[in-house]
PDB file of C-alpha atoms and ligand atoms in Angstrom:
ATOM      1  CA  MET A 299       0.258  22.399   0.665  1.00 95.00           C
ATOM      2  CA  ILE A 300       0.866  19.839   3.222  1.00 97.00           C
ATOM      3  CA  ILE A 301      -1.471  19.441   5.945  1.00 97.00           C
ATOM      4  CA  LEU A 302      -0.048  19.092   9.469  1.00 98.00           C
ATOM      5  CA  LYS A 303      -2.349  17.054  11.926  1.00 98.00           C
ATOM      6  CA  SER A 304      -2.572  17.773  15.690  1.00 98.00           C
ATOM      7  CA  ARG A 305      -2.301  15.024  17.981  1.00 98.00           C
ATOM      8  CA  GLN A 306      -5.901  14.842  18.317  1.00 98.00           C
ATOM      9  CA  GLU A 307      -6.537  14.452  14.500  1.00 98.00           C
ATOM     10  CA  ILE A 308      -3.879  11.724  14.487  1.00 98.00           C
ATOM     11  CA  GLU A 309      -5.532   9.892  17.169  1.00 98.00           C
ATOM     12  CA  LYS A 310      -8.624   9.696  15.194  1.00 98.00           C
ATOM     13  CA  MET A 311      -6.754   8.554  12.509  1.00 98.00           C
ATOM     14  CA  LYS A 312      -5.844   5.659  14.220  1.00 98.00           C
ATOM     15  CA  ILE A 313      -9.247   4.211  13.936  1.00 98.00           C
ATOM     16  CA  PRO A 314      -9.480   3.925  10.077  1.00 99.00           C
ATOM     17  CA  ASN A 315      -5.845   2.892   9.535  1.00 99.00           C
ATOM     18  CA  ARG A 316      -6.777   0.128  12.389  1.00 98.00           C
ATOM     19  CA  LEU A 317      -9.643  -0.846  10.927  1.00 98.00           C
ATOM     20  CA  VAL A 318      -7.443  -1.410   7.352  1.00 99.00           C
ATOM     21  CA  ALA A 319      -4.878  -3.373   9.517  1.00 99.00           C
ATOM     22  CA  GLU A 320      -7.747  -5.436  10.711  1.00 98.00           C
ATOM     23  CA  VAL A 321      -9.700  -6.277   7.440  1.00 99.00           C
ATOM     24  CA  LEU A 322      -6.336  -6.759   5.652  1.00 99.00           C
ATOM     25  CA  GLY A 323      -5.444  -9.515   8.409  1.00 98.00           C
ATOM     26  CA  GLU A 324      -8.781 -11.437   8.114  1.00 98.00           C
ATOM     27  CA  VAL A 325      -8.359 -11.265   4.170  1.00 99.00           C
ATOM     28  CA  VAL A 326      -4.983 -12.587   4.429  1.00 98.00           C
ATOM     29  CA  LYS A 327      -6.035 -15.448   6.544  1.00 98.00           C
ATOM     30  CA  LYS A 328      -8.576 -16.629   3.526  1.00 98.00           C
ATOM     31  CA  ILE A 329      -6.071 -16.989   1.006  1.00 98.00           C
ATOM     32  CA  LYS A 330      -5.558 -20.116  -0.614  1.00 98.00           C
ATOM     33  CA  ALA A 331      -5.508 -21.747  -3.865  1.00 98.00           C
ATOM     34  CA  GLY A 332      -8.959 -22.113  -5.409  1.00 98.00           C
ATOM     35  CA  ILE A 333     -10.563 -19.033  -3.670  1.00 99.00           C
ATOM     36  CA  SER A 334     -11.358 -16.415  -6.179  1.00 99.00           C
ATOM     37  CA  THR A 335     -10.444 -12.728  -5.876  1.00 99.00           C
ATOM     38  CA  ILE A 336     -14.270 -11.571  -5.775  1.00 99.00           C
ATOM     39  CA  GLU A 337     -14.798 -13.457  -2.705  1.00 99.00           C
ATOM     40  CA  LEU A 338     -11.877 -11.904  -0.883  1.00 99.00           C
ATOM     41  CA  ASP A 339     -13.224  -8.402  -2.035  1.00 99.00           C
ATOM     42  CA  ARG A 340     -16.720  -9.284  -0.590  1.00 98.00           C
ATOM     43  CA  LEU A 341     -15.072 -10.486   2.509  1.00 99.00           C
ATOM     44  CA  ALA A 342     -13.436  -7.201   2.895  1.00 99.00           C
ATOM     45  CA  GLU A 343     -16.479  -4.805   2.015  1.00 98.00           C
ATOM     46  CA  SER A 344     -18.662  -6.934   4.711  1.00 98.00           C
ATOM     47  CA  LEU A 345     -15.833  -6.510   7.399  1.00 98.00           C
ATOM     48  CA  ILE A 346     -15.696  -2.891   6.628  1.00 98.00           C
ATOM     49  CA  VAL A 347     -19.375  -2.292   6.703  1.00 98.00           C
ATOM     50  CA  LYS A 348     -19.710  -4.326  10.025  1.00 98.00           C
ATOM     51  CA  LYS A 349     -17.030  -1.981  11.822  1.00 98.00           C
ATOM     52  CA  ARG A 350     -19.051   1.133  10.419  1.00 98.00           C
ATOM     53  CA  GLY A 351     -16.488   1.990   8.029  1.00 98.00           C
ATOM     54  CA  VAL A 352     -16.697   3.105   4.411  1.00 98.00           C
ATOM     55  CA  PRO A 353     -14.683   1.411   1.244  1.00 98.00           C
ATOM     56  CA  ALA A 354     -12.182   4.289   0.381  1.00 98.00           C
ATOM     57  CA  PHE A 355     -11.318   2.905  -3.147  1.00 98.00           C
ATOM     58  CA  LYS A 356     -15.026   1.850  -3.914  1.00 98.00           C
ATOM     59  CA  GLY A 357     -16.259   4.360  -6.718  1.00 98.00           C
ATOM     60  CA  TYR A 358     -12.991   6.672  -6.355  1.00 98.00           C
ATOM     61  CA  ARG A 359     -12.237   7.719  -9.908  1.00 98.00           C
ATOM     62  CA  GLY A 360     -14.568   5.036 -11.144  1.00 98.00           C
ATOM     63  CA  TYR A 361     -12.685   2.123  -9.302  1.00 98.00           C
ATOM     64  CA  PRO A 362     -15.348  -0.828  -9.004  1.00 98.00           C
ATOM     65  CA  ASN A 363     -14.273  -2.479  -5.581  1.00 98.00           C
ATOM     66  CA  SER A 364     -13.135  -2.365  -2.135  1.00 98.00           C
ATOM     67  CA  LEU A 365     -10.138  -4.261  -2.624  1.00 98.00           C
ATOM     68  CA  CYS A 366      -7.438  -3.944  -5.112  1.00 99.00           C
ATOM     69  CA  ILE A 367      -6.295  -7.554  -5.626  1.00 99.00           C
ATOM     70  CA  SER A 368      -2.729  -7.618  -7.974  1.00 99.00           C
ATOM     71  CA  ILE A 369      -1.755 -11.161  -8.692  1.00 99.00           C
ATOM     72  CA  ASN A 370       2.014 -12.093  -9.983  1.00 99.00           C
ATOM     73  CA  GLU A 371       2.920  -9.526 -12.858  1.00 99.00           C
ATOM     74  CA  GLN A 372       0.152  -7.325 -11.571  1.00 99.00           C
ATOM     75  CA  VAL A 373       1.574  -4.290  -9.780  1.00 99.00           C
ATOM     76  CA  VAL A 374      -1.175  -2.661  -8.510  1.00 99.00           C
ATOM     77  CA  HIS A 375      -4.947  -1.735  -9.031  1.00 99.00           C
ATOM     78  CA  GLY A 376      -5.984  -5.371  -9.947  1.00 99.00           C
ATOM     79  CA  ILE A 377      -9.906  -5.533  -9.914  1.00 99.00           C
ATOM     80  CA  PRO A 378     -11.224  -8.572  -8.100  1.00 99.00           C
ATOM     81  CA  SER A 379     -13.003 -11.161 -10.307  1.00 98.00           C
ATOM     82  CA  SER A 380     -13.894 -15.074 -10.611  1.00 98.00           C
ATOM     83  CA  ARG A 381     -10.174 -15.679 -11.138  1.00 99.00           C
ATOM     84  CA  LYS A 382      -9.167 -18.303  -8.663  1.00 99.00           C
ATOM     85  CA  LEU A 383      -5.470 -18.166  -6.962  1.00 99.00           C
ATOM     86  CA  LYS A 384      -3.061 -20.718  -7.690  1.00 98.00           C
ATOM     87  CA  GLU A 385      -0.575 -22.530  -5.594  1.00 98.00           C
ATOM     88  CA  GLY A 386       2.723 -20.139  -6.424  1.00 98.00           C
ATOM     89  CA  ASP A 387       0.984 -17.028  -6.701  1.00 99.00           C
ATOM     90  CA  ILE A 388       1.769 -13.955  -5.118  1.00 99.00           C
ATOM     91  CA  VAL A 389      -1.029 -11.725  -4.416  1.00 99.00           C
ATOM     92  CA  SER A 390      -0.889  -8.006  -3.630  1.00 99.00           C
ATOM     93  CA  LEU A 391      -3.758  -6.597  -1.519  1.00 99.00           C
ATOM     94  CA  ASP A 392      -4.448  -2.546  -1.118  1.00 99.00           C
ATOM     95  CA  LEU A 393      -7.405  -1.416   1.301  1.00 99.00           C
ATOM     96  CA  GLY A 394      -8.385   2.065   1.960  1.00 99.00           C
ATOM     97  CA  ILE A 395     -10.980   2.852   4.417  1.00 99.00           C
ATOM     98  CA  TYR A 396     -12.693   5.957   5.232  1.00 99.00           C
ATOM     99  CA  TYR A 397     -14.072   6.712   8.878  1.00 99.00           C
ATOM    100  CA  ASP A 398     -15.525   9.486  10.627  1.00 98.00           C
ATOM    101  CA  GLY A 399     -13.778  12.471   8.490  1.00 98.00           C
ATOM    102  CA  TYR A 400     -10.382  10.426   8.281  1.00 99.00           C
ATOM    103  CA  TYR A 401      -8.854   7.890   5.608  1.00 99.00           C
ATOM    104  CA  GLY A 402      -6.655   5.026   6.521  1.00 99.00           C
ATOM    105  CA  ASP A 403      -4.808   2.835   3.590  1.00 99.00           C
ATOM    106  CA  ALA A 404      -2.311   0.040   3.573  1.00 99.00           C
ATOM    107  CA  ALA A 405      -1.288  -3.021   1.215  1.00 99.00           C
ATOM    108  CA  LEU A 406       0.635  -5.957   1.419  1.00 99.00           C
ATOM    109  CA  THR A 407       1.666  -9.135  -1.047  1.00 99.00           C
ATOM    110  CA  VAL A 408       1.494 -12.757   0.302  1.00 98.00           C
ATOM    111  CA  GLY A 409       2.161 -16.073  -1.238  1.00 99.00           C
ATOM    112  CA  VAL A 410      -0.396 -18.413  -2.188  1.00 99.00           C
ATOM    113  CA  GLY A 411       1.176 -22.102  -0.643  1.00 98.00           C
ATOM    114  CA  ASN A 412       4.654 -22.752  -1.589  1.00 98.00           C
ATOM    115  CA  ILE A 413       6.130 -19.793  -3.519  1.00 98.00           C
ATOM    116  CA  SER A 414       9.446 -20.054  -5.645  1.00 98.00           C
ATOM    117  CA  GLN A 415      12.491 -18.762  -3.660  1.00 98.00           C
ATOM    118  CA  ASP A 416      12.716 -15.665  -6.191  1.00 98.00           C
ATOM    119  CA  ALA A 417       8.853 -14.997  -5.144  1.00 98.00           C
ATOM    120  CA  GLU A 418      10.026 -15.157  -1.500  1.00 98.00           C
ATOM    121  CA  ARG A 419      12.949 -12.705  -1.620  1.00 98.00           C
ATOM    122  CA  LEU A 420      10.860 -10.218  -3.943  1.00 99.00           C
ATOM    123  CA  LEU A 421       8.340 -10.208  -0.986  1.00 99.00           C
ATOM    124  CA  ASP A 422      11.192  -9.947   1.894  1.00 99.00           C
ATOM    125  CA  SER A 423      13.280  -7.364  -0.061  1.00 99.00           C
ATOM    126  CA  THR A 424       9.928  -5.090  -0.881  1.00 99.00           C
ATOM    127  CA  ARG A 425       8.599  -5.539   2.886  1.00 99.00           C
ATOM    128  CA  LYS A 426      12.024  -4.307   4.226  1.00 99.00           C
ATOM    129  CA  ALA A 427      12.327  -1.375   1.584  1.00 99.00           C
ATOM    130  CA  LEU A 428       8.966  -0.319   3.309  1.00 99.00           C
ATOM    131  CA  TYR A 429      10.639  -0.351   6.836  1.00 98.00           C
ATOM    132  CA  ILE A 430      13.741   1.200   5.714  1.00 98.00           C
ATOM    133  CA  GLY A 431      11.860   4.124   4.196  1.00 98.00           C
ATOM    134  CA  ILE A 432       9.402   4.552   7.601  1.00 98.00           C
ATOM    135  CA  GLU A 433      12.953   4.921   9.623  1.00 98.00           C
ATOM    136  CA  LYS A 434      13.744   7.916   7.805  1.00 98.00           C
ATOM    137  CA  ALA A 435      10.091   9.635   8.211  1.00 98.00           C
ATOM    138  CA  LYS A 436      11.159  11.504  11.067  1.00 97.00           C
ATOM    139  CA  ALA A 437      11.179  15.320  11.674  1.00 98.00           C
ATOM    140  CA  GLY A 438      14.240  17.179  10.074  1.00 98.00           C
ATOM    141  CA  ASN A 439      14.659  14.736   7.575  1.00 98.00           C
ATOM    142  CA  HIS A 440      14.077  15.725   3.888  1.00 98.00           C
ATOM    143  CA  LEU A 441      11.130  13.736   2.142  1.00 98.00           C
ATOM    144  CA  SER A 442      13.381  12.231  -0.351  1.00 98.00           C
ATOM    145  CA  ASP A 443      15.774  10.992   2.597  1.00 98.00           C
ATOM    146  CA  ILE A 444      12.715   8.105   2.368  1.00 98.00           C
ATOM    147  CA  SER A 445      12.839   7.914  -1.442  1.00 99.00           C
ATOM    148  CA  TYR A 446      16.533   7.519  -1.764  1.00 99.00           C
ATOM    149  CA  ALA A 447      16.638   4.954   1.075  1.00 99.00           C
ATOM    150  CA  ILE A 448      13.849   2.656  -0.450  1.00 99.00           C
ATOM    151  CA  GLN A 449      15.373   2.681  -4.082  1.00 99.00           C
ATOM    152  CA  SER A 450      19.076   2.144  -3.037  1.00 98.00           C
ATOM    153  CA  TYR A 451      17.844  -0.846  -1.175  1.00 99.00           C
ATOM    154  CA  VAL A 452      15.722  -2.357  -3.451  1.00 99.00           C
ATOM    155  CA  GLU A 453      18.213  -1.999  -6.233  1.00 99.00           C
ATOM    156  CA  GLY A 454      20.910  -3.208  -4.223  1.00 99.00           C
ATOM    157  CA  GLU A 455      18.735  -6.355  -4.106  1.00 98.00           C
ATOM    158  CA  GLY A 456      18.830  -6.150  -7.953  1.00 98.00           C
ATOM    159  CA  PHE A 457      15.340  -5.487  -8.223  1.00 99.00           C
ATOM    160  CA  SER A 458      13.781  -2.349  -9.641  1.00 99.00           C
ATOM    161  CA  VAL A 459      11.253   0.191  -7.930  1.00 99.00           C
ATOM    162  CA  VAL A 460       8.185   1.560  -9.977  1.00 99.00           C
ATOM    163  CA  ARG A 461       8.317   5.095 -10.956  1.00 98.00           C
ATOM    164  CA  ALA A 462       4.483   5.412 -12.232  1.00 98.00           C
ATOM    165  CA  PHE A 463       2.700   5.288  -8.862  1.00 98.00           C
ATOM    166  CA  VAL A 464       3.920   6.837  -5.608  1.00 98.00           C
ATOM    167  CA  GLY A 465       3.278   7.218  -1.880  1.00 99.00           C
ATOM    168  CA  HIS A 466       1.020  10.150  -0.651  1.00 99.00           C
ATOM    169  CA  GLY A 467       0.166  12.309   2.314  1.00 98.00           C
ATOM    170  CA  ILE A 468      -3.468  11.056   3.829  1.00 99.00           C
ATOM    171  CA  GLY A 469      -6.157  12.467   6.273  1.00 98.00           C
ATOM    172  CA  THR A 470      -9.477  14.011   5.399  1.00 98.00           C
ATOM    173  CA  SER A 471      -8.393  13.352   1.986  1.00 98.00           C
ATOM    174  CA  LEU A 472      -7.152   9.811   0.367  1.00 98.00           C
ATOM    175  CA  HIS A 473      -4.538  11.505  -1.706  1.00 98.00           C
ATOM    176  CA  GLU A 474      -2.867  14.765  -0.009  1.00 98.00           C
ATOM    177  CA  ASP A 475       0.355  16.310  -0.531  1.00 98.00           C
ATOM    178  CA  PRO A 476       3.152  15.511  -0.599  1.00 98.00           C
ATOM    179  CA  GLN A 477       3.752  12.728  -2.985  1.00 98.00           C
ATOM    180  CA  VAL A 478       6.045  10.362  -1.466  1.00 99.00           C
ATOM    181  CA  PRO A 479       8.182   8.500  -4.506  1.00 98.00           C
ATOM    182  CA  ASN A 480      10.036   5.417  -4.141  1.00 99.00           C
ATOM    183  CA  PHE A 481      13.105   6.917  -6.106  1.00 99.00           C
ATOM    184  CA  GLY A 482      15.382   9.953  -5.772  1.00 98.00           C
ATOM    185  CA  GLU A 483      18.301  11.574  -4.399  1.00 98.00           C
ATOM    186  CA  ALA A 484      18.491  12.247  -0.770  1.00 98.00           C
ATOM    187  CA  GLY A 485      18.292  15.590   0.661  1.00 98.00           C
ATOM    188  CA  ASN A 486      15.268  17.015  -1.333  1.00 98.00           C
ATOM    189  CA  GLY A 487      11.698  18.155  -1.246  1.00 98.00           C
ATOM    190  CA  PRO A 488      10.195  19.308   1.987  1.00 98.00           C
ATOM    191  CA  VAL A 489      11.600  19.051   5.590  1.00 98.00           C
ATOM    192  CA  LEU A 490       9.454  16.722   7.436  1.00 98.00           C
ATOM    193  CA  LYS A 491       7.822  17.823  10.553  1.00 98.00           C
ATOM    194  CA  ASN A 492       5.719  16.533  13.421  1.00 98.00           C
ATOM    195  CA  GLY A 493       2.203  15.872  12.589  1.00 98.00           C
ATOM    196  CA  MET A 494       2.944  15.042   8.700  1.00 98.00           C
ATOM    197  CA  VAL A 495       0.692  11.855   8.010  1.00 99.00           C
ATOM    198  CA  ILE A 496       2.150   9.884   5.032  1.00 99.00           C
ATOM    199  CA  ALA A 497       1.302   6.586   3.227  1.00 99.00           C
ATOM    200  CA  ILE A 498       4.630   5.007   2.228  1.00 99.00           C
ATOM    201  CA  GLU A 499       4.308   2.620  -0.455  1.00 99.00           C
ATOM    202  CA  PRO A 500       7.273   0.759  -2.257  1.00 99.00           C
ATOM    203  CA  MET A 501       6.108  -1.072  -5.562  1.00 99.00           C
ATOM    204  CA  VAL A 502       8.914  -3.331  -6.570  1.00 99.00           C
ATOM    205  CA  ASN A 503       9.609  -5.498  -9.674  1.00 99.00           C
ATOM    206  CA  ALA A 504      11.563  -8.547 -10.099  1.00 99.00           C
ATOM    207  CA  GLY A 505      12.706  -7.124 -13.711  1.00 99.00           C
ATOM    208  CA  VAL A 506      12.515  -3.787 -15.433  1.00 99.00           C
ATOM    209  CA  SER A 507      10.714  -0.771 -13.728  1.00 99.00           C
ATOM    210  CA  ASP A 508       8.389  -0.190 -16.518  1.00 99.00           C
ATOM    211  CA  VAL A 509       4.574  -0.784 -16.260  1.00 99.00           C
ATOM    212  CA  GLU A 510       1.700  -0.860 -18.465  1.00 98.00           C
ATOM    213  CA  VAL A 511      -1.920  -0.505 -17.767  1.00 98.00           C
ATOM    214  CA  LEU A 512      -4.237  -3.219 -19.175  1.00 98.00           C
ATOM    215  CA  GLU A 513      -7.377  -2.761 -21.329  1.00 98.00           C
ATOM    216  CA  ASP A 514      -9.402  -2.277 -18.387  1.00 98.00           C
ATOM    217  CA  ASP A 515      -7.965   0.692 -17.786  1.00 98.00           C
ATOM    218  CA  TRP A 516      -6.802  -0.361 -14.128  1.00 98.00           C
ATOM    219  CA  THR A 517      -4.663  -3.379 -13.756  1.00 99.00           C
ATOM    220  CA  THR A 518      -1.103  -2.345 -13.815  1.00 99.00           C
ATOM    221  CA  VAL A 519       1.280  -5.000 -15.091  1.00 99.00           C
ATOM    222  CA  THR A 520       5.101  -4.949 -15.325  1.00 99.00           C
ATOM    223  CA  ALA A 521       6.190  -4.239 -19.047  1.00 99.00           C
ATOM    224  CA  ASP A 522       8.430  -7.584 -19.040  1.00 99.00           C
ATOM    225  CA  ARG A 523       5.656  -9.480 -17.191  1.00 99.00           C
ATOM    226  CA  SER A 524       8.200 -10.051 -14.282  1.00 99.00           C
ATOM    227  CA  LEU A 525       6.827 -10.550 -10.456  1.00 99.00           C
ATOM    228  CA  SER A 526       5.920  -7.274  -8.405  1.00 99.00           C
ATOM    229  CA  ALA A 527       5.297  -6.828  -5.087  1.00 99.00           C
ATOM    230  CA  HIS A 528       3.589  -3.955  -2.922  1.00 99.00           C
ATOM    231  CA  PHE A 529       3.571  -3.220   0.408  1.00 99.00           C
ATOM    232  CA  GLU A 530       2.313   0.198   2.314  1.00 99.00           C
ATOM    233  CA  HIS A 531       1.765   1.702   5.764  1.00 99.00           C
ATOM    234  CA  THR A 532       0.147   4.716   6.737  1.00 99.00           C
ATOM    235  CA  VAL A 533       2.744   6.327   9.195  1.00 98.00           C
ATOM    236  CA  ALA A 534       2.546   9.416  11.453  1.00 98.00           C
ATOM    237  CA  ILE A 535       5.663  11.654  12.187  1.00 98.00           C
ATOM    238  CA  THR A 536       5.233  12.616  15.957  1.00 97.00           C
ATOM    239  CA  ASP A 537       7.684  13.598  18.582  1.00 93.00           C
ATOM    240  CA  ASN A 538       8.281   9.593  18.938  1.00 90.00           C
ATOM    241  CA  GLY A 539       9.544   9.146  15.248  1.00 92.00           C
ATOM    242  CA  ALA A 540       7.413   7.359  12.776  1.00 97.00           C
ATOM    243  CA  GLU A 541       4.408   5.773  14.555  1.00 98.00           C
ATOM    244  CA  ILE A 542       2.952   3.165  11.936  1.00 98.00           C
ATOM    245  CA  LEU A 543      -1.170   3.706  12.148  1.00 98.00           C
ATOM    246  CA  THR A 544      -1.788   0.405  10.074  1.00 98.00           C
ATOM    247  CA  LYS A 545      -0.346  -1.953  12.444  1.00 95.00           C
ATOM    248  CA  VAL A 546      -2.648  -4.498  14.059  1.00 78.00           C
TER     249      VAL A 546
HETATM  250  N1  MF3 B   9      -4.002   2.273  -3.137  1.00 67.25           N
HETATM  251  C1  MF3 B   9      -3.813   3.312  -3.803  1.00 67.25           C
HETATM  252  C2  MF3 B   9      -3.192   3.893  -3.279  1.00 67.25           C
HETATM  253  O1  MF3 B   9      -2.400   3.511  -2.044  1.00 67.25           O
HETATM  254  C3  MF3 B   9      -5.031   3.939  -4.216  1.00 67.25           C
HETATM  255  C4  MF3 B   9      -5.956   2.816  -4.923  1.00 67.25           C
HETATM  256  S1  MF3 B   9      -7.120   3.773  -5.794  1.00 67.25           S
HETATM  257  C5  MF3 B   9      -8.364   2.650  -6.322  1.00 67.25           C
HETATM  258  O2  MF3 B   9      -2.889   5.168  -3.543  1.00 67.25           O
HETATM  259  F1  MF3 B   9      -8.731   3.736  -7.074  1.00 67.25           F
HETATM  260  F2  MF3 B   9      -7.697   2.165  -7.109  1.00 67.25           F
HETATM  261  F3  MF3 B   9      -8.996   2.644  -5.636  1.00 67.25           F
HETATM  262 CO1   CO B  10      -1.805   4.386  -0.709  1.00 67.25          CO
END
């Protein structure tokens, strides 16, 4: 069941989502060669607590940390550790925050220092795929118009979209209906309505779309160990079109 939010609820959802954007912005500023991923996680958690939010991922299905940090061929759900970032790495940060009844969720990928042209193109295409999807998030469109727009753009760039994970509705739960795949034909699924709030999150691989989960039961990597990028925004569908709630 898709839960429609009132204007008042969407206003309340702006808080956790703004906090997500602010914390991601602060963490991104600290990204440089030599910093460990656990330091980034600790920074995120202390900022969340200072802002009176609650880290939404910590404890979610047993996930141990506040931030998911996925490096290079890691697609999503990388667990922070003593591993240090290196020049040329690409790093995906995924963050969820709970505040006063509602959740916010966003992700982005950045480079550490100078990165290869291929990596730069993967990041640019994945970010652009997210915005192409967001443009389709308006009342009257079908849900899969978002999915189709993302997949066709990404494949046209010579990259692939991950099938194993999808975007989602969000509100009083981190994951609500509907699922928002990054692949599919246009014109399918529910008709989008004002009051729907969804997290759109293309995960894009430089090589094959298949992924594997490592021994830690969380870290998801590309099957061919090619690079992967991830961008996510939480978006409210309103009279004014798609309002991005996780923008600073
Ligand atoms: N970031 C994922 C999402 O966007 C959720 C991560 S859940 C966690 O839906 F368990 F890894 F924390
Ligand atoms: Co999400």
